[in-house]
Short mmCIF file of C-alpha atoms in Angstrom, two decimals:
data_model
loop_
_atom_site.label_atom_id
_atom_site.label_comp_id
_atom_site.label_asym_id
_atom_site.label_seq_id
_atom_site.Cartn_x
_atom_site.Cartn_y
_atom_site.Cartn_z
CA MET A 1 -1.77 4.76 30.41
CA PRO A 2 -3.82 2.33 28.25
CA ASP A 3 -0.75 0.46 27.03
CA ARG A 4 0.65 -0.12 30.54
CA THR A 5 -0.05 -2.87 33.10
CA ASN A 6 0.22 -2.67 36.89
CA CYS A 7 2.90 -5.11 37.98
CA SER A 8 3.46 -4.99 41.77
CA GLY A 9 2.45 -1.32 41.90
CA LYS A 10 4.54 -0.25 38.89
CA CYS A 11 3.15 0.71 35.48
CA VAL A 12 4.95 -1.59 33.01
CA ASP A 13 4.99 -1.95 29.23
CA LEU A 14 4.69 -5.71 28.74
CA GLN A 15 5.93 -5.30 25.15
CA THR A 16 9.40 -4.36 26.43
CA GLY A 17 9.25 -5.78 29.98
CA GLY A 18 9.93 -2.52 31.84
CA SER A 19 8.58 0.96 32.49
CA GLU A 20 11.65 2.92 31.37
CA ALA A 21 14.58 2.31 29.02
CA SER A 22 16.86 1.83 32.05
CA ASP A 23 14.75 -1.01 33.53
CA GLU A 24 15.65 -4.66 33.24
CA PRO A 25 13.10 -6.80 31.26
CA LEU A 26 11.49 -8.47 34.30
CA ASN A 27 7.92 -8.46 32.96
CA CYS A 28 8.12 -9.58 29.34
CA GLY A 29 4.63 -10.37 28.06
CA ALA A 30 3.32 -10.87 31.59
CA CYS A 31 4.06 -9.66 35.12
CA GLY A 32 6.99 -11.52 36.63
CA HIS A 33 8.09 -13.14 33.37
CA ALA A 34 11.79 -12.31 33.16
CA CYS A 35 13.95 -13.05 30.13
CA LEU A 36 16.96 -15.34 30.44
CA ALA A 37 20.53 -14.15 30.22
CA GLY A 38 21.40 -13.25 26.61
CA GLN A 39 17.76 -12.75 25.62
CA VAL A 40 15.92 -9.52 24.87
CA CYS A 41 12.24 -8.65 25.25
CA SER A 42 10.68 -7.85 21.87
CA LYS A 43 6.92 -7.25 21.54
CA GLY A 44 6.24 -9.21 24.72
CA VAL A 45 8.36 -12.23 23.78
CA CYS A 46 11.85 -13.17 24.99
CA VAL A 47 14.01 -13.77 21.93
CA ASP A 48 17.63 -14.66 21.15
CA GLY A 49 19.88 -12.86 18.71
CA GLY A 50 19.03 -9.22 19.30
CA CYS A 51 16.11 -7.00 18.37
CA PRO A 52 14.26 -7.49 15.06
CA ASP A 53 12.42 -4.88 12.99
CA GLY A 54 15.12 -2.22 13.31
CA ASN A 55 14.43 -1.61 17.04
CA GLN A 56 17.30 -0.93 19.39
CA SER A 57 18.28 -2.82 22.53
CA ALA A 58 18.46 -0.95 25.83
CA ASN A 59 19.21 -3.06 28.90
CA ASP A 60 17.96 -6.16 27.06
CA LYS A 61 14.68 -4.52 26.03
CA CYS A 62 13.79 -3.77 22.42
CA MET A 63 12.89 -0.08 22.36
CA ASP A 64 11.01 1.54 19.50
CA ARG A 65 13.34 4.44 18.79
CA LEU A 66 10.97 5.84 16.11
CA HIS A 67 7.95 6.23 18.42
CA ASP A 68 8.77 5.72 22.10
CA PRO A 69 9.16 9.12 23.86
CA SER A 70 11.27 7.46 26.56
CA TYR A 71 13.79 6.30 23.94
CA CYS A 72 13.18 8.54 20.91
CA GLY A 73 16.19 8.23 18.64
CA GLY A 74 18.00 7.03 21.77
CA SER A 75 16.97 10.05 23.89
CA VAL A 76 14.22 10.86 26.41
CA CYS A 77 11.80 13.50 25.11
CA PRO A 78 10.71 16.44 27.32
CA SER A 79 7.47 15.69 29.14
CA ASP A 80 5.32 17.88 26.87
CA TRP A 81 6.89 16.75 23.57
CA VAL A 82 6.18 13.79 21.30
CA CYS A 83 8.38 11.25 19.51
CA ASN A 84 7.99 11.95 15.81
CA GLY A 85 9.80 9.36 13.66
CA GLY A 86 12.81 9.13 15.97
CA THR A 87 12.98 12.86 16.75
CA CYS A 88 11.55 14.68 19.76
CA ALA A 89 9.16 17.39 18.56
CA ALA A 90 6.46 19.73 19.83
CA VAL A 91 3.83 18.23 17.50
CA CYS A 92 3.48 15.19 15.22
CA GLY A 93 4.17 15.44 11.51
CA HIS A 94 1.60 15.57 8.72
CA GLY A 95 -0.85 12.64 8.79
CA LEU A 96 0.31 11.40 12.20
CA THR A 97 -1.57 11.31 15.51
CA SER A 98 -0.17 11.47 19.04
CA CYS A 99 -1.08 8.41 21.10
CA ASP A 100 0.57 8.71 24.54
CA ARG A 101 3.14 11.07 22.94
CA SER A 102 4.00 8.52 20.24
CA CYS A 103 3.37 9.79 16.71
CA VAL A 104 1.59 7.02 14.83
CA ASN A 105 -0.20 6.62 11.52
CA PRO A 106 -3.74 5.42 12.39
CA ARG A 107 -4.19 4.31 8.76
CA VAL A 108 -1.60 1.53 9.10
CA ASP A 109 -0.70 1.09 12.80
CA PRO A 110 -2.22 -2.22 14.07
CA LYS A 111 -1.99 -0.99 17.69
CA ASN A 112 -3.82 2.27 16.93
CA CYS A 113 -5.94 1.41 13.90
CA GLY A 114 -8.27 4.27 12.99
CA SER A 115 -7.83 5.83 16.45
CA CYS A 116 -5.59 5.58 19.50
CA TYR A 117 -5.65 2.27 21.40
CA THR A 118 -7.83 0.49 18.82
CA ALA A 119 -5.72 -2.64 18.42
CA CYS A 120 -6.19 -5.20 15.68
CA ALA A 121 -6.52 -8.85 16.67
CA ALA A 122 -3.76 -11.37 16.08
CA GLY A 123 -3.44 -12.13 12.37
CA GLU A 124 -5.09 -8.86 11.35
CA ASP A 125 -3.49 -5.94 9.53
CA CYS A 126 -4.46 -2.26 9.63
CA VAL A 127 -5.38 -1.02 6.14
CA ASP A 128 -6.73 2.51 5.67
CA GLY A 129 -7.64 2.76 9.34
CA ALA A 130 -9.61 -0.49 9.57
CA CYS A 131 -8.54 -3.93 10.82
CA HIS A 132 -8.53 -6.62 8.14
CA LYS A 133 -7.67 -10.27 8.18
CA GLY A 134 -4.84 -11.00 5.83
CA CYS A 135 -2.16 -8.70 4.46
CA SER A 136 -2.11 -5.53 2.42
CA PRO A 137 -2.22 -6.11 -1.37
CA SER A 138 1.55 -5.73 -1.74
CA GLN A 139 2.33 -8.32 0.95
CA THR A 140 1.85 -12.05 1.52
CA ALA A 141 1.17 -13.95 4.74
CA CYS A 142 4.06 -16.35 5.39
CA GLY A 143 3.92 -18.21 8.69
CA GLY A 144 1.42 -15.70 10.05
CA THR A 145 3.61 -12.69 9.20
CA CYS A 146 2.89 -10.25 6.37
CA ILE A 147 5.97 -9.83 4.20
CA ASP A 148 6.89 -8.56 0.76
CA THR A 149 8.05 -11.61 -1.20
CA ARG A 150 9.70 -9.29 -3.73
CA SER A 151 12.47 -8.43 -1.26
CA ASN A 152 12.52 -11.09 1.46
CA ALA A 153 15.51 -13.45 1.16
CA ALA A 154 13.82 -16.14 3.29
CA ASN A 155 10.62 -16.03 1.22
CA CYS A 156 11.78 -14.83 -2.19
CA GLY A 157 8.97 -14.97 -4.73
CA ALA A 158 6.98 -17.35 -2.54
CA CYS A 159 6.69 -18.42 1.08
CA GLY A 160 9.54 -20.70 2.11
CA HIS A 161 11.63 -20.11 -1.01
CA ALA A 162 14.91 -19.04 0.56
CA CYS A 163 17.87 -17.66 -1.38
CA SER A 164 21.16 -19.52 -0.96
CA GLY A 165 24.02 -18.11 1.06
CA GLY A 166 25.26 -14.75 -0.21
CA GLN A 167 22.35 -14.20 -2.59
CA VAL A 168 19.81 -11.40 -2.36
CA CYS A 169 16.12 -11.21 -3.25
CA MET A 170 15.32 -8.74 -6.03
CA ASN A 171 11.85 -8.48 -7.55
CA GLY A 172 10.93 -11.90 -6.16
CA ALA A 173 13.95 -13.71 -7.63
CA CYS A 174 17.24 -14.70 -6.02
CA ALA A 175 20.26 -12.90 -7.50
CA ASP A 176 23.95 -12.54 -6.76
CA SER A 177 23.61 -8.79 -6.21
CA CYS A 178 21.18 -5.89 -6.50
CA SER A 179 21.05 -3.86 -9.72
CA SER A 180 22.54 -0.36 -9.68
CA ASP A 181 19.29 1.49 -8.90
CA TYR A 182 18.44 -0.74 -5.92
CA VAL A 183 19.90 -0.78 -2.42
CA MET A 184 20.49 -3.93 -0.39
CA ALA A 185 19.19 -4.28 3.18
CA SER A 186 18.65 -7.46 5.22
CA GLY A 187 19.20 -9.65 2.17
CA GLY A 188 16.60 -7.83 0.05
CA CYS A 189 16.84 -5.32 -2.79
CA PHE A 190 14.77 -2.17 -2.44
CA ARG A 191 14.02 0.58 -4.94
CA ASN A 192 14.83 3.31 -2.47
CA ARG A 193 13.48 6.03 -4.75
CA ASN A 194 9.91 4.79 -4.43
CA ASP A 195 9.69 1.90 -1.93
CA ALA A 196 7.43 3.19 0.87
CA ARG A 197 8.96 0.91 3.51
CA TYR A 198 12.58 1.65 2.55
CA CYS A 199 12.47 5.15 1.13
CA GLY A 200 15.76 6.97 0.59
CA PHE A 201 18.06 5.16 2.97
CA GLY A 202 15.67 3.31 5.24
CA SER A 203 12.72 5.59 6.03
CA ASP A 204 9.31 3.90 6.41
CA CYS A 205 6.94 6.45 4.89
CA THR A 206 3.87 4.47 6.00
CA LEU A 207 4.68 5.35 9.62
CA GLN A 208 4.52 9.02 8.67
CA GLY A 209 1.27 8.90 6.73
CA ALA A 210 3.28 9.73 3.60
CA VAL A 211 4.30 8.25 0.24
CA CYS A 212 7.77 7.58 -1.15
CA ASN A 213 7.55 10.16 -3.92
CA GLY A 214 9.85 8.67 -6.58
CA LYS A 215 12.88 10.69 -5.54
CA GLY A 216 13.69 8.81 -2.34
CA GLN A 217 11.74 11.21 -0.15
CA CYS A 218 8.72 10.74 2.12
CA ALA A 219 6.21 13.32 0.95
CA SER A 220 2.50 14.08 0.87
CA ALA A 221 2.19 13.28 -2.85
CA CYS A 222 3.98 11.54 -5.74
CA VAL A 223 5.97 13.42 -8.36
CA GLU A 224 4.25 14.03 -11.68
CA ASP A 225 3.18 10.97 -13.73
CA LEU A 226 3.52 8.56 -10.78
CA VAL A 227 0.69 6.91 -8.83
CA SER A 228 0.66 5.90 -5.16
CA CYS A 229 0.19 2.14 -4.71
CA ASP A 230 0.39 1.14 -1.04
CA SER A 231 2.28 4.42 -0.42
CA SER A 232 4.91 3.58 -3.09
CA CYS A 233 4.93 5.91 -6.10
CA VAL A 234 5.03 3.81 -9.27
CA ASN A 235 4.71 4.23 -13.02
CA THR A 236 1.66 2.12 -13.93
CA ARG A 237 2.62 2.27 -17.63
CA VAL A 238 5.74 0.11 -17.13
CA ASP A 239 5.56 -1.51 -13.66
CA PRO A 240 4.66 -5.23 -14.02
CA GLY A 241 3.53 -5.30 -10.38
CA ASN A 242 1.10 -2.43 -10.95
CA CYS A 243 0.38 -2.58 -14.66
CA GLY A 244 -2.33 -0.13 -15.62
CA ALA A 245 -3.58 -0.01 -12.03
CA CYS A 246 -2.34 -0.68 -8.50
CA ASN A 247 -1.67 -4.36 -7.71
CA ALA A 248 -2.49 -5.49 -11.26
CA LYS A 249 0.36 -7.95 -11.68
CA CYS A 250 1.63 -9.34 -14.98
CA ASP A 251 2.27 -13.06 -15.26
CA ALA A 252 5.79 -14.46 -15.28
CA GLY A 253 7.49 -13.72 -18.60
CA GLN A 254 5.22 -10.80 -19.40
CA ALA A 255 6.17 -7.14 -19.60
CA CYS A 256 4.09 -4.07 -18.84
CA VAL A 257 3.86 -1.87 -21.94
CA ASP A 258 1.72 1.26 -21.83
CA GLY A 259 -0.19 -0.15 -18.87
CA VAL A 260 -0.98 -3.48 -20.53
CA CYS A 261 0.61 -6.87 -19.78
CA GLN A 262 1.91 -8.50 -22.94
CA SER A 263 3.93 -11.54 -23.89
CA GLY A 264 6.69 -11.54 -26.45
CA CYS A 265 8.77 -8.55 -27.50
CA ALA A 266 8.11 -4.91 -26.81
CA ARG A 267 6.75 -2.86 -29.70
CA ASP A 268 10.13 -1.39 -30.59
CA GLN A 269 11.73 -4.85 -30.87
CA THR A 270 11.55 -7.85 -33.19
CA SER A 271 12.03 -11.54 -32.45
CA CYS A 272 15.04 -12.88 -34.35
CA SER A 273 15.66 -16.58 -33.70
CA GLY A 274 13.71 -16.31 -30.46
CA THR A 275 15.58 -13.26 -29.13
CA CYS A 276 14.01 -9.80 -28.89
CA THR A 277 16.20 -7.19 -30.55
CA SER A 278 16.01 -3.71 -32.06
CA LEU A 279 16.52 -3.84 -35.82
CA ARG A 280 17.46 -0.16 -35.65
CA ALA A 281 20.58 -0.88 -33.57
CA ASP A 282 21.73 -4.50 -33.92
CA ALA A 283 24.86 -5.06 -36.00
CA VAL A 284 23.88 -8.73 -36.49
CA ASN A 285 20.28 -7.95 -37.45
CA CYS A 286 20.53 -4.43 -38.90
CA GLY A 287 17.25 -3.48 -40.56
CA GLY A 288 16.11 -7.12 -40.67
CA CYS A 289 16.75 -10.47 -39.04
CA GLY A 290 20.05 -11.97 -40.24
CA LYS A 291 21.24 -8.78 -41.98
CA ALA A 292 24.71 -8.49 -40.43
CA CYS A 293 26.97 -5.47 -40.94
CA LEU A 294 30.42 -5.99 -42.42
CA ALA A 295 33.64 -5.62 -40.45
CA GLY A 296 34.24 -1.94 -39.68
CA GLN A 297 30.57 -1.02 -40.12
CA VAL A 298 28.06 -0.05 -37.46
CA CYS A 299 24.29 -0.25 -37.38
CA PHE A 300 22.74 3.21 -37.47
CA GLU A 301 18.94 3.50 -37.59
CA GLY A 302 18.58 0.12 -39.29
CA ALA A 303 21.34 0.66 -41.88
CA CYS A 304 24.96 -0.50 -41.91
CA VAL A 305 27.28 2.52 -42.22
CA THR A 306 31.02 3.18 -42.05
CA GLY A 307 32.75 5.89 -40.08
CA GLY A 308 30.75 5.61 -36.87
CA CYS A 309 27.38 7.02 -35.86
CA ASN A 310 26.14 9.78 -38.15
CA ALA A 311 24.61 12.02 -35.49
CA SER A 312 26.04 13.81 -32.45
CA ASP A 313 23.28 12.60 -30.07
CA TYR A 314 24.06 8.92 -30.76
CA THR A 315 26.68 6.80 -28.99
CA LEU A 316 28.41 3.70 -30.33
CA VAL A 317 27.82 0.60 -28.16
CA ASN A 318 28.79 -2.87 -29.43
CA ASN A 319 28.92 -1.75 -33.10
CA ALA A 320 25.46 -0.19 -32.91
CA CYS A 321 24.30 3.42 -32.47
CA PHE A 322 22.02 4.31 -29.56
CA GLN A 323 20.51 7.53 -28.30
CA THR A 324 21.90 6.94 -24.82
CA LEU A 325 20.21 10.05 -23.44
CA SER A 326 16.84 8.38 -23.89
CA ASP A 327 17.23 4.71 -24.88
CA GLY A 328 15.60 2.61 -22.15
CA ARG A 329 17.82 -0.41 -22.79
CA HIS A 330 21.14 1.45 -23.20
CA CYS A 331 20.63 4.42 -20.91
CA GLY A 332 23.83 6.38 -20.43
CA GLY A 333 25.53 3.68 -22.49
CA SER A 334 25.33 0.80 -20.01
CA GLN A 335 22.06 0.78 -18.03
CA ASP A 336 18.96 -1.23 -18.92
CA CYS A 337 16.14 0.72 -17.27
CA THR A 338 13.54 -1.87 -18.28
CA ILE A 339 14.94 -4.35 -15.74
CA SER A 340 13.92 -2.05 -12.89
CA ASN A 341 10.64 -0.95 -14.53
CA GLN A 342 11.98 2.57 -15.07
CA VAL A 343 12.52 4.99 -17.94
CA CYS A 344 15.65 6.54 -19.42
CA ASN A 345 15.49 10.23 -18.65
CA GLY A 346 18.53 12.26 -19.65
CA ALA A 347 20.95 9.29 -19.63
CA GLN A 348 19.74 8.16 -16.19
CA CYS A 349 17.19 5.56 -15.15
CA ASP A 350 14.31 7.32 -13.45
CA LEU A 351 10.71 6.65 -12.48
CA SER A 352 9.27 9.31 -14.79
CA CYS A 353 10.23 11.51 -17.72
CA SER A 354 11.00 15.21 -17.49
CA PRO A 355 8.19 17.66 -18.40
CA GLY A 356 7.66 17.77 -22.18
CA LEU A 357 8.84 14.18 -22.70
CA VAL A 358 6.79 10.99 -23.06
CA SER A 359 7.75 7.42 -22.16
CA CYS A 360 7.67 5.08 -25.16
CA ASP A 361 8.84 1.61 -24.11
CA SER A 362 10.88 3.09 -21.25
CA SER A 363 12.55 5.68 -23.50
CA CYS A 364 11.79 9.36 -22.77
CA VAL A 365 11.17 11.02 -26.13
CA ASN A 366 9.85 14.29 -27.51
CA VAL A 367 6.87 13.29 -29.65
CA ARG A 368 6.97 16.70 -31.36
CA THR A 369 10.35 15.95 -32.98
CA ASP A 370 11.07 12.20 -32.72
CA PRO A 371 10.65 10.58 -36.17
CA HIS A 372 10.04 7.18 -34.55
CA ASN A 373 7.39 8.49 -32.16
CA CYS A 374 5.90 11.41 -34.04
CA GLY A 375 2.83 12.83 -32.32
CA ALA A 376 2.47 9.61 -30.31
CA CYS A 377 4.48 6.50 -29.47
CA TYR A 378 5.35 4.12 -32.35
CA ILE A 379 4.34 6.43 -35.21
CA THR A 380 7.34 6.30 -37.55
CA CYS A 381 7.91 8.92 -40.23
CA ALA A 382 8.91 7.48 -43.61
CA SER A 383 10.68 10.76 -44.39
CA GLY A 384 12.70 10.57 -41.18
CA THR A 385 11.56 14.04 -40.10
CA CYS A 386 8.94 14.99 -37.48
CA ASN A 387 7.83 18.62 -37.13
CA ASP A 388 5.53 19.60 -34.27
CA GLY A 389 4.24 16.02 -34.02
CA VAL A 390 3.53 15.68 -37.75
CA CYS A 391 5.61 13.65 -40.19
CA ALA A 392 7.14 15.74 -42.99
CA LYS A 393 6.37 14.56 -46.53
#
């Protein structure tokens, strides 16, 4: 086989040091190069501390349980079957190609770039089936390795910027913990509903020729209103890493609003003493900066009122009334969807709004009836009534 080397009459995989999962790693990287006690053979190099990259150790060899038919998911595949993402199967899945019974994605696999056995040189990455120097747009080269600085605790935000003990890396910044709509893995925070390399609960969609569709599933296409950027389905209207287009990043301190990077407050907020706030729902700045409601009053649509919120679809939070079914900053009463570049869709942070709704500053609204977004975002009706997208007089 093309990926095997003859070592003393035996066909050996120098990447693992043996020919089968049961072999000892006696030929790691080269014939006769045996690993020391306590070491494992990983990608042709003897290393300490176990197997990296999610591979599994078998007799001190790091086996690729997602692709290797001799150790597929921990099992040996039948001779006429392939290893398809950790499962023995008769054929490879959509977008994958069988190379020596290993199902690979020739669009991204550096060992089979564009076709089987076409290997990229050291320092090159496989992008859309062609070898390129450097990393994919969503990754950065740190010490010769392409990583995502948004979720790498050793290189958080920049190469060499390590988070302190116990901290995690979320969106390129060190934090004490991941926000509620992220999952933590290997010291990094991943949006498992759309992160192509950690989709759902750890699936790498790029190995399957698929995208992470916005619902935590590897699929052939994104859900409605999302765009595939490096196989991750994102909302380019609100994602500061892909604002208006893939890999169009906003500067630090900027937000992505309707696909445009902007400094300062979002359109539905006002700066009061340097803090962005909603005058519609701030008991200290109700209807205007410095206009505080009296004790026992709440702020409802920019007016101080007594007796609680005056509408059934509003919820009282900190003496102010919010539409928690759709409010991007008080979604469900306690979630701020804007932190994770998402929208509030039916009291839950999500990547896109339900059919018939439109995202206006991360809030999913019905522009046919919303008096603050009547016909389009930010069109406010003086009468307070919106009928079929037209303000009533």
